[in-house]
GROMACS .gro file of C-alpha atoms in nm:
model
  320
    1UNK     CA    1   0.000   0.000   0.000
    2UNK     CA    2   0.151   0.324  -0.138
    3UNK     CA    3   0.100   0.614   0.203
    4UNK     CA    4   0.193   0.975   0.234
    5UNK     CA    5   0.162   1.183   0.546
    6UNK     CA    6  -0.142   1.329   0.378
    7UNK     CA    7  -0.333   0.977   0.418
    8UNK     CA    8  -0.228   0.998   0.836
    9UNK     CA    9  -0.498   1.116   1.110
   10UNK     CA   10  -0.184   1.070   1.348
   11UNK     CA   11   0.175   1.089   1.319
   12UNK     CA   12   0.361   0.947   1.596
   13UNK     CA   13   0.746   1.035   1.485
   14UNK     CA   14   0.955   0.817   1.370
   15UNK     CA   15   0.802   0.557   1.509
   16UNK     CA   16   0.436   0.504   1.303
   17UNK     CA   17   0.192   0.663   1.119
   18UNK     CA   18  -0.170   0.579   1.188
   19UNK     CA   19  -0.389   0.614   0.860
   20UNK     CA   20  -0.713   0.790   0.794
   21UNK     CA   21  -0.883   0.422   0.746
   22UNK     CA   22  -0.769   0.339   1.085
   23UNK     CA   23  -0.437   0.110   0.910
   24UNK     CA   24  -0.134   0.137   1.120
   25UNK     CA   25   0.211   0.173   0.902
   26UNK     CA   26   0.529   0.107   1.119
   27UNK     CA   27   0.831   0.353   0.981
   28UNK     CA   28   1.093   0.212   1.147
   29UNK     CA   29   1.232  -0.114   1.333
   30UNK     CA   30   1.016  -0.352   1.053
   31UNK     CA   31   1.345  -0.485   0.895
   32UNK     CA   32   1.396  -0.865   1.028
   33UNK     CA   33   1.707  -1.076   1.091
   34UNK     CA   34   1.719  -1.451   1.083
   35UNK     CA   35   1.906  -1.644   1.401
   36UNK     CA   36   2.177  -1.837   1.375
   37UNK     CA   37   2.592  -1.837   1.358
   38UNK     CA   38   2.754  -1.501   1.344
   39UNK     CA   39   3.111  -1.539   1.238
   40UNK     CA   40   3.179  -1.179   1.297
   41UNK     CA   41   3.195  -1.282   1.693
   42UNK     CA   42   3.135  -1.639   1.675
   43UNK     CA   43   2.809  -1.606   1.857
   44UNK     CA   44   2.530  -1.868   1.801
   45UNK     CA   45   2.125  -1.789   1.812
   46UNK     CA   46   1.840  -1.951   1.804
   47UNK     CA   47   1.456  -1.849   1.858
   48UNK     CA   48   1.195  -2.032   2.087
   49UNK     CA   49   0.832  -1.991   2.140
   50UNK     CA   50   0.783  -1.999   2.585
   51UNK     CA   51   0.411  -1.928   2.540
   52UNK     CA   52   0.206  -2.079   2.229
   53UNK     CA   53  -0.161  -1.917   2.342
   54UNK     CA   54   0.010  -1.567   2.250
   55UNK     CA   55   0.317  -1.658   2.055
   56UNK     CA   56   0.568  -1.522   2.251
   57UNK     CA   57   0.915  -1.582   2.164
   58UNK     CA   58   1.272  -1.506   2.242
   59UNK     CA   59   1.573  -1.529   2.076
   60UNK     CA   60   1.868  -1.709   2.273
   61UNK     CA   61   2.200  -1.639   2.240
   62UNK     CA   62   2.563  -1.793   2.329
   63UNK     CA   63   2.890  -1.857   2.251
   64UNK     CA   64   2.929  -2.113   2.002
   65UNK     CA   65   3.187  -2.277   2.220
   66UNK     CA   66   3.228  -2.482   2.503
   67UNK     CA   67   3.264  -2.337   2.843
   68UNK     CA   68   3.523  -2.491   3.001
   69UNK     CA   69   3.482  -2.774   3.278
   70UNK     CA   70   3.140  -2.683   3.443
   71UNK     CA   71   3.167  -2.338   3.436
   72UNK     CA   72   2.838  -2.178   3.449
   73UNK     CA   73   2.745  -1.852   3.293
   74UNK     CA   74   2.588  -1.535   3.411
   75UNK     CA   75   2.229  -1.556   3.236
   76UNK     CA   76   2.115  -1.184   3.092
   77UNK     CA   77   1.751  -1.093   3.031
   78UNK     CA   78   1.747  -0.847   2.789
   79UNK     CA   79   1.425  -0.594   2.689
   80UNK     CA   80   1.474  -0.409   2.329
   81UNK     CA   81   1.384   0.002   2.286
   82UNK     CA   82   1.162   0.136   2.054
   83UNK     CA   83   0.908   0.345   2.270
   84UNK     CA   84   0.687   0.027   2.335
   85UNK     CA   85   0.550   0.022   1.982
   86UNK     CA   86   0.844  -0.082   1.738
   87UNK     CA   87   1.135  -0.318   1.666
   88UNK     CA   88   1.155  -0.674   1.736
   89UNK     CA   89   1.419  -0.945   1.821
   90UNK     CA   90   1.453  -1.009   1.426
   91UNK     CA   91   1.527  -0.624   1.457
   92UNK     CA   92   1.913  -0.643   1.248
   93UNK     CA   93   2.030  -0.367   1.414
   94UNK     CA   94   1.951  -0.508   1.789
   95UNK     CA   95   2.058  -0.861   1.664
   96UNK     CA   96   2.406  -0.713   1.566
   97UNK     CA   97   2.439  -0.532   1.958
   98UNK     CA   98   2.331  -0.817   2.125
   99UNK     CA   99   2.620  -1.088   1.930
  100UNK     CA  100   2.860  -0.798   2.021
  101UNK     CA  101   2.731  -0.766   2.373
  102UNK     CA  102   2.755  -1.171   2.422
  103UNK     CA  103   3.060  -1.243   2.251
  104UNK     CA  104   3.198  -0.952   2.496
  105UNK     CA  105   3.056  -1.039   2.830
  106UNK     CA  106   3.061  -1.457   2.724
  107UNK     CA  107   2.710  -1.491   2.859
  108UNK     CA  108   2.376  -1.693   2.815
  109UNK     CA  109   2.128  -1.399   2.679
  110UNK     CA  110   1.773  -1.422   2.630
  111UNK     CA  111   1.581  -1.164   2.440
  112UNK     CA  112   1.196  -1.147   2.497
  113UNK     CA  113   1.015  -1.015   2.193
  114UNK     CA  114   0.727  -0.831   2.390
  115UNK     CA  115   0.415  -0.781   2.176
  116UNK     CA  116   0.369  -0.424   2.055
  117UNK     CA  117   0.126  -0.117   2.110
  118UNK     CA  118  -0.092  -0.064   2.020
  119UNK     CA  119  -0.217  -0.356   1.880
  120UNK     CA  120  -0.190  -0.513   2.271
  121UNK     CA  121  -0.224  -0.236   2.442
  122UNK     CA  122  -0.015  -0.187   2.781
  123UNK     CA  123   0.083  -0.319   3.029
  124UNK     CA  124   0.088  -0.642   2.769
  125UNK     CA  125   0.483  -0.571   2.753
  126UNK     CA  126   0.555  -0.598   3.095
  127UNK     CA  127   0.345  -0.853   3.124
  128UNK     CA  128   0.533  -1.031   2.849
  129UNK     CA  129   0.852  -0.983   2.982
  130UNK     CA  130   0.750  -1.083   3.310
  131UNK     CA  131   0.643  -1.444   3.106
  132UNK     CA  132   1.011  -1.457   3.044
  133UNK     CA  133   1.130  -1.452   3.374
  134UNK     CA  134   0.870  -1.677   3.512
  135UNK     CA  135   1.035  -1.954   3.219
  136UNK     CA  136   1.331  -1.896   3.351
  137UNK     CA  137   1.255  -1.997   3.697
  138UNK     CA  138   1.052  -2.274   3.541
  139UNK     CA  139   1.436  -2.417   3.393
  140UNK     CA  140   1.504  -2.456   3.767
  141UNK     CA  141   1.182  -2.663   3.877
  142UNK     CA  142   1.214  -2.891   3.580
  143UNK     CA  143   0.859  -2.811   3.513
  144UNK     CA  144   0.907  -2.631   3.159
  145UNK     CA  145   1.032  -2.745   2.830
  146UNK     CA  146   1.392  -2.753   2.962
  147UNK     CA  147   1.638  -2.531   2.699
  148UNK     CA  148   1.976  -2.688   2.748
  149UNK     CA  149   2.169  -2.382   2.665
  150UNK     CA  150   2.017  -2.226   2.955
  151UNK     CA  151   1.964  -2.578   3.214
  152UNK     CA  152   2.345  -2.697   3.137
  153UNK     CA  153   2.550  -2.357   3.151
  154UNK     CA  154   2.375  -2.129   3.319
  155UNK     CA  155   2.385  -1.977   3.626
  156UNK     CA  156   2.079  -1.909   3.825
  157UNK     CA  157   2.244  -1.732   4.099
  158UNK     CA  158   2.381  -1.439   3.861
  159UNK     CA  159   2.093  -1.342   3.658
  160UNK     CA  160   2.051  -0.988   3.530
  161UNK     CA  161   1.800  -0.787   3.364
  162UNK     CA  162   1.890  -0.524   3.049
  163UNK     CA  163   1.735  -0.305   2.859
  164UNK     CA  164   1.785   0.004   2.637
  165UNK     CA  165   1.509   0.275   2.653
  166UNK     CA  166   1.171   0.116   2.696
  167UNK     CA  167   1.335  -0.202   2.757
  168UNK     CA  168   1.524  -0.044   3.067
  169UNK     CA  169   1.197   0.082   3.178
  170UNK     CA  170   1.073  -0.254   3.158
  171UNK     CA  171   1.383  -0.428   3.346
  172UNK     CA  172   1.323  -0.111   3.653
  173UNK     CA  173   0.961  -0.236   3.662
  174UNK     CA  174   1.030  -0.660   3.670
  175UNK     CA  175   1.306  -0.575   3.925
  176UNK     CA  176   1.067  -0.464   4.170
  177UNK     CA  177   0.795  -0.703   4.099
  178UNK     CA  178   1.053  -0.977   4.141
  179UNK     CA  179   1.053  -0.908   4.506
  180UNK     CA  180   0.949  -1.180   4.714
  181UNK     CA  181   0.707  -1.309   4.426
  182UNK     CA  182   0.720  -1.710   4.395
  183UNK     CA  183   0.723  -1.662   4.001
  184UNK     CA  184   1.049  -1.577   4.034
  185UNK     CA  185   1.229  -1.741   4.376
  186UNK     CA  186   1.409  -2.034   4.216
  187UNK     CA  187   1.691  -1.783   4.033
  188UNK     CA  188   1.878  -1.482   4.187
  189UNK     CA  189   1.845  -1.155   4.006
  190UNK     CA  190   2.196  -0.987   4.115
  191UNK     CA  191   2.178  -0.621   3.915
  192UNK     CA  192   2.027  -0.458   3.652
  193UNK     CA  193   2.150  -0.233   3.340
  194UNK     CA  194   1.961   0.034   3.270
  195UNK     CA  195   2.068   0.203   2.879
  196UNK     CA  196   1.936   0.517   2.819
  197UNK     CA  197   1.606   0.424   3.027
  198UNK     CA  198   1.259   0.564   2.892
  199UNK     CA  199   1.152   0.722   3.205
  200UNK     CA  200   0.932   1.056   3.163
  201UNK     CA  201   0.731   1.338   3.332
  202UNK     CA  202   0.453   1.563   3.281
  203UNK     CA  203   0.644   1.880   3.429
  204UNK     CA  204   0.966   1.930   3.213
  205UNK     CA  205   1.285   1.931   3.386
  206UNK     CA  206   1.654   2.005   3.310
  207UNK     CA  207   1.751   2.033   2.932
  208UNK     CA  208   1.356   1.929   2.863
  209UNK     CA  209   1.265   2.292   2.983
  210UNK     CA  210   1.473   2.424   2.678
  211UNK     CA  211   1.378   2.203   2.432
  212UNK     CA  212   0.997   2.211   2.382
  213UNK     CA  213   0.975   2.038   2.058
  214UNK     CA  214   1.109   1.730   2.205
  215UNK     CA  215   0.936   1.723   2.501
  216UNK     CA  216   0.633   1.721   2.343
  217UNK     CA  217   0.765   1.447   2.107
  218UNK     CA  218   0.798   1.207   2.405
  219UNK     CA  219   0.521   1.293   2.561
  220UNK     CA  220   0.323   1.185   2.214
  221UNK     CA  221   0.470   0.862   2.239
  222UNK     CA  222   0.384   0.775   2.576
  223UNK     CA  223   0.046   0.942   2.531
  224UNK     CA  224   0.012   0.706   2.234
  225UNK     CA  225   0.077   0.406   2.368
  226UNK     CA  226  -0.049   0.405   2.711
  227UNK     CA  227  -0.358   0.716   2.706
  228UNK     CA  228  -0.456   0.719   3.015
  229UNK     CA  229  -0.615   0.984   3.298
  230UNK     CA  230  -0.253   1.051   3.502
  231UNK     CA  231  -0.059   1.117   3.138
  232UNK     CA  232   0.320   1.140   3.174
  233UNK     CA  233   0.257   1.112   3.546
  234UNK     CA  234   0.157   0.738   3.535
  235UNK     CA  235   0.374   0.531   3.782
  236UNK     CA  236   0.479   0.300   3.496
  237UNK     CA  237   0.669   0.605   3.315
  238UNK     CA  238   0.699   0.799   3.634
  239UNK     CA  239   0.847   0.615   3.918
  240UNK     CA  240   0.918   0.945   4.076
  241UNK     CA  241   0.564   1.061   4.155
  242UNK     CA  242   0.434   1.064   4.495
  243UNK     CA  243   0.308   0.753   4.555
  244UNK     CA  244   0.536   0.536   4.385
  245UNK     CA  245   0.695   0.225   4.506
  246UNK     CA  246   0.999   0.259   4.731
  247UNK     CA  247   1.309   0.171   4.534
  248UNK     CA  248   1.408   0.026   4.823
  249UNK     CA  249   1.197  -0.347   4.654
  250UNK     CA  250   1.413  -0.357   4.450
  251UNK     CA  251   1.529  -0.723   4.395
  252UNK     CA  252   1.895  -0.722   4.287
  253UNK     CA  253   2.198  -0.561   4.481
  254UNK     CA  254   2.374  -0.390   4.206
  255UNK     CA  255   2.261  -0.144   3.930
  256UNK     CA  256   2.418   0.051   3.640
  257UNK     CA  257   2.255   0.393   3.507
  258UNK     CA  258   2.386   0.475   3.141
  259UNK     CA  259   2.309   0.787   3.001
  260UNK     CA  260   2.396   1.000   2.656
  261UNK     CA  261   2.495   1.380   2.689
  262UNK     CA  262   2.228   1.483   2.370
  263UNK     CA  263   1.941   1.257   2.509
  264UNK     CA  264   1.655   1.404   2.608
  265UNK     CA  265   1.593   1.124   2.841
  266UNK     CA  266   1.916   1.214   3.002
  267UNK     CA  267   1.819   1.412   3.273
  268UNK     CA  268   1.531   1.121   3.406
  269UNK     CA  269   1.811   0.873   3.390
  270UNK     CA  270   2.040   1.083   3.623
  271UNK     CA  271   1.717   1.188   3.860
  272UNK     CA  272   1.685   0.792   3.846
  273UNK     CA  273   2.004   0.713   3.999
  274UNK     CA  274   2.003   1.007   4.212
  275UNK     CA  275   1.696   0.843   4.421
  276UNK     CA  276   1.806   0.496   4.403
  277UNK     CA  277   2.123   0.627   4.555
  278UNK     CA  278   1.945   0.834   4.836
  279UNK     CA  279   1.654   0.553   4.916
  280UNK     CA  280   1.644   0.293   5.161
  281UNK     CA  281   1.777   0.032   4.876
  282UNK     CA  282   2.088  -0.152   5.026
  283UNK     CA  283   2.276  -0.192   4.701
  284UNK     CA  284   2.560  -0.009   4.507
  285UNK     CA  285   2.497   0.194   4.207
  286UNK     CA  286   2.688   0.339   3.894
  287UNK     CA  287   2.596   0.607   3.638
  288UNK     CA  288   2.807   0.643   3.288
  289UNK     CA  289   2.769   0.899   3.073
  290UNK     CA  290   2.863   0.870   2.711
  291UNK     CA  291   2.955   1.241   2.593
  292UNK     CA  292   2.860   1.378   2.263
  293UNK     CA  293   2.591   1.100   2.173
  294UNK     CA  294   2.231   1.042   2.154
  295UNK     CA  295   1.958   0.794   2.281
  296UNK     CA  296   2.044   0.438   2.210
  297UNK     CA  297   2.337   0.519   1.965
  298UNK     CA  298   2.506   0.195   2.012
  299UNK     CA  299   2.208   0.042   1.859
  300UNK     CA  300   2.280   0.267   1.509
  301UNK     CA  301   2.643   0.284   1.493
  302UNK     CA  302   2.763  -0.010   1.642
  303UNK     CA  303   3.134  -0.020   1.538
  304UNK     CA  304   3.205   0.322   1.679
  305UNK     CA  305   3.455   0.387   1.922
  306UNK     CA  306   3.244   0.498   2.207
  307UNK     CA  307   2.965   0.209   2.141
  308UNK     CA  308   3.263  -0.080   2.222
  309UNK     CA  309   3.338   0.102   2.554
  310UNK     CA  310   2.962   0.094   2.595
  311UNK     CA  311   2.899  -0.250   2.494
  312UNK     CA  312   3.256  -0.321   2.719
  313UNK     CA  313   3.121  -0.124   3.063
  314UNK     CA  314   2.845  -0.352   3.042
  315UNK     CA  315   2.998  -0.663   3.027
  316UNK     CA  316   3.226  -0.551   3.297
  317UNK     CA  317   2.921  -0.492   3.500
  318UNK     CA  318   2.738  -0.792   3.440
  319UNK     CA  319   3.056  -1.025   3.525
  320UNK     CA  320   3.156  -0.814   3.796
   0.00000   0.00000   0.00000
């Protein structure tokens, strides 16, 4: 179907387009990748469907080697960007990152391809993701189509949860829903990694207040995909608002904040880690700030300099 921005009733930039006859046309994140060997970093792939009455998948990833002796390997949960309503796990582009990011860290990763608004409307994501980690704990019981890539190398006491943008939002969110929930008490989550996390307001703040256009451009997305009577103020894109859950339930005893100098998320990532630091949580946590670069660069322009020292703090993190 040939489609102009004349034919749109909604433009939600440069994410989608929603059509006059109610048709939804995804501009970015459509392109898909197939799993399998990498030789560029000699990581291997493979996708798996963890719940057939909705079809959710992930992609696993590894080595394609043999750990040595019975070496066991930290297990990373990893959540994708794209403002909750595009890209995928076939996403090339996220398929690339992750291969580096594995092949870097030499970890067991598992990436959850959450269903999409607004098709399935939020909070279907988290609710997805959270599917993931109950399969994971389901490994441990025995009572789940056992994956041996995950049963034979790896290790249940170092599990982490990652996520870029959205996805980081997501990984805040399971982190404190893991606490003390049985879905999730066979497996210890030990930290999260939190890349350029989605996390928004309705009253701007820092370089926000400058930049009006692109405040209200993120405020349209989260508008769009969760509409809803508190707005930007909702505890799932606000976890600052009165109200909201103590970071101290947090489930995991380490935490890294990574930020980028020209995102406009920037300053909610750094207000982020400024009250985890200052709450009753018990655990340590870092920032990083990449200089000079925007939201979720390392996604884009992979081979950069400044992306391998991303993709490289993270790994150190996670194997800590």
């Amino acid at each position: 179907m040939s489609s102009s921005k004349a034919d749109a009733s909604l433009e939600v930039p440069p994410f989608l387009r929603v059509h006059k006859d109610g048709t939804l046309e995804r501009i970015a994140g459509t392109q898909v990748v197939p799993s399998g060997f990498d030789p560029e970093t000699g990581v291997l792939s493979k996708d798996k469907v963890i719940k057939p009455e909705t079809g959710l998948s992930v992609r696993l990833y590894r080595l394609n080697k043999e750990s040595s002796g019975h070496e066991k390997l930290p297990i990373v949960i990893y959540f994708r960007g794209g403002a909750f309503c595009v890209s995928s796990v076939f996403d090339p582009d996220y398929h690339k990152s992750l291969n580096t990011l594995v092949a870097e860290a030499n970890i067991i990763l598992i990436s959850v391809n959450y269903r999409l608004a607004p098709e399935h409307p939020l909070p279907t994501a988290y609710e997805d993701c959270w599917a993931g980690l109950k399969c994971l704990n389901s490994q441990v019981a025995g009572n789940y189509d056992v994956e041996p890539w995950i049963k034979d190398k790896g290790d249940f006491e170092r599990v982490y949860l990652v996520g870029d943008g959205a996805g980081a939002n997501i990984a805040h969110h399971l982190a404190m829903r893991a606490m003390n929930n049985s879905d999730f008490n066979l497996v210890k989550l030990a930290g999260i990694g939190l890349v350029n996390p989605y996390f928004w307001g309705e009253k701007p703040i820092g370089v926000e207040v400058t930049d009006p256009i692109r405040k209200a451009m993120v405020d349209k997305w989260w508008n769009f995909v969760y509409p809803c009577d508190k707005g930007c103020d909702d505890l799932l894109i606000n976890p600052f608002v009165d109200g909201a859950p103590s970071f101290a339930n947090l489930a995991c005893h380490k935490i890294l904040v990574i930020v980028a100098e020209k995102d406009i998320l920037r300053d909610r990532g750094k207000i982020y880690y400024e009250k985890l630091v200052n709450s009753e949580w018990k655990g340590t946590a870092e920032i990083f700030e990449i200089e000079g670069e925007d939201h979720v660069f390392h996604i884009f322009d992979p081979d950069c300099q400044k992306a391998k020292s991303l993709i490289k703090r993270l790994a150190s993190f996670i194997n800590q």
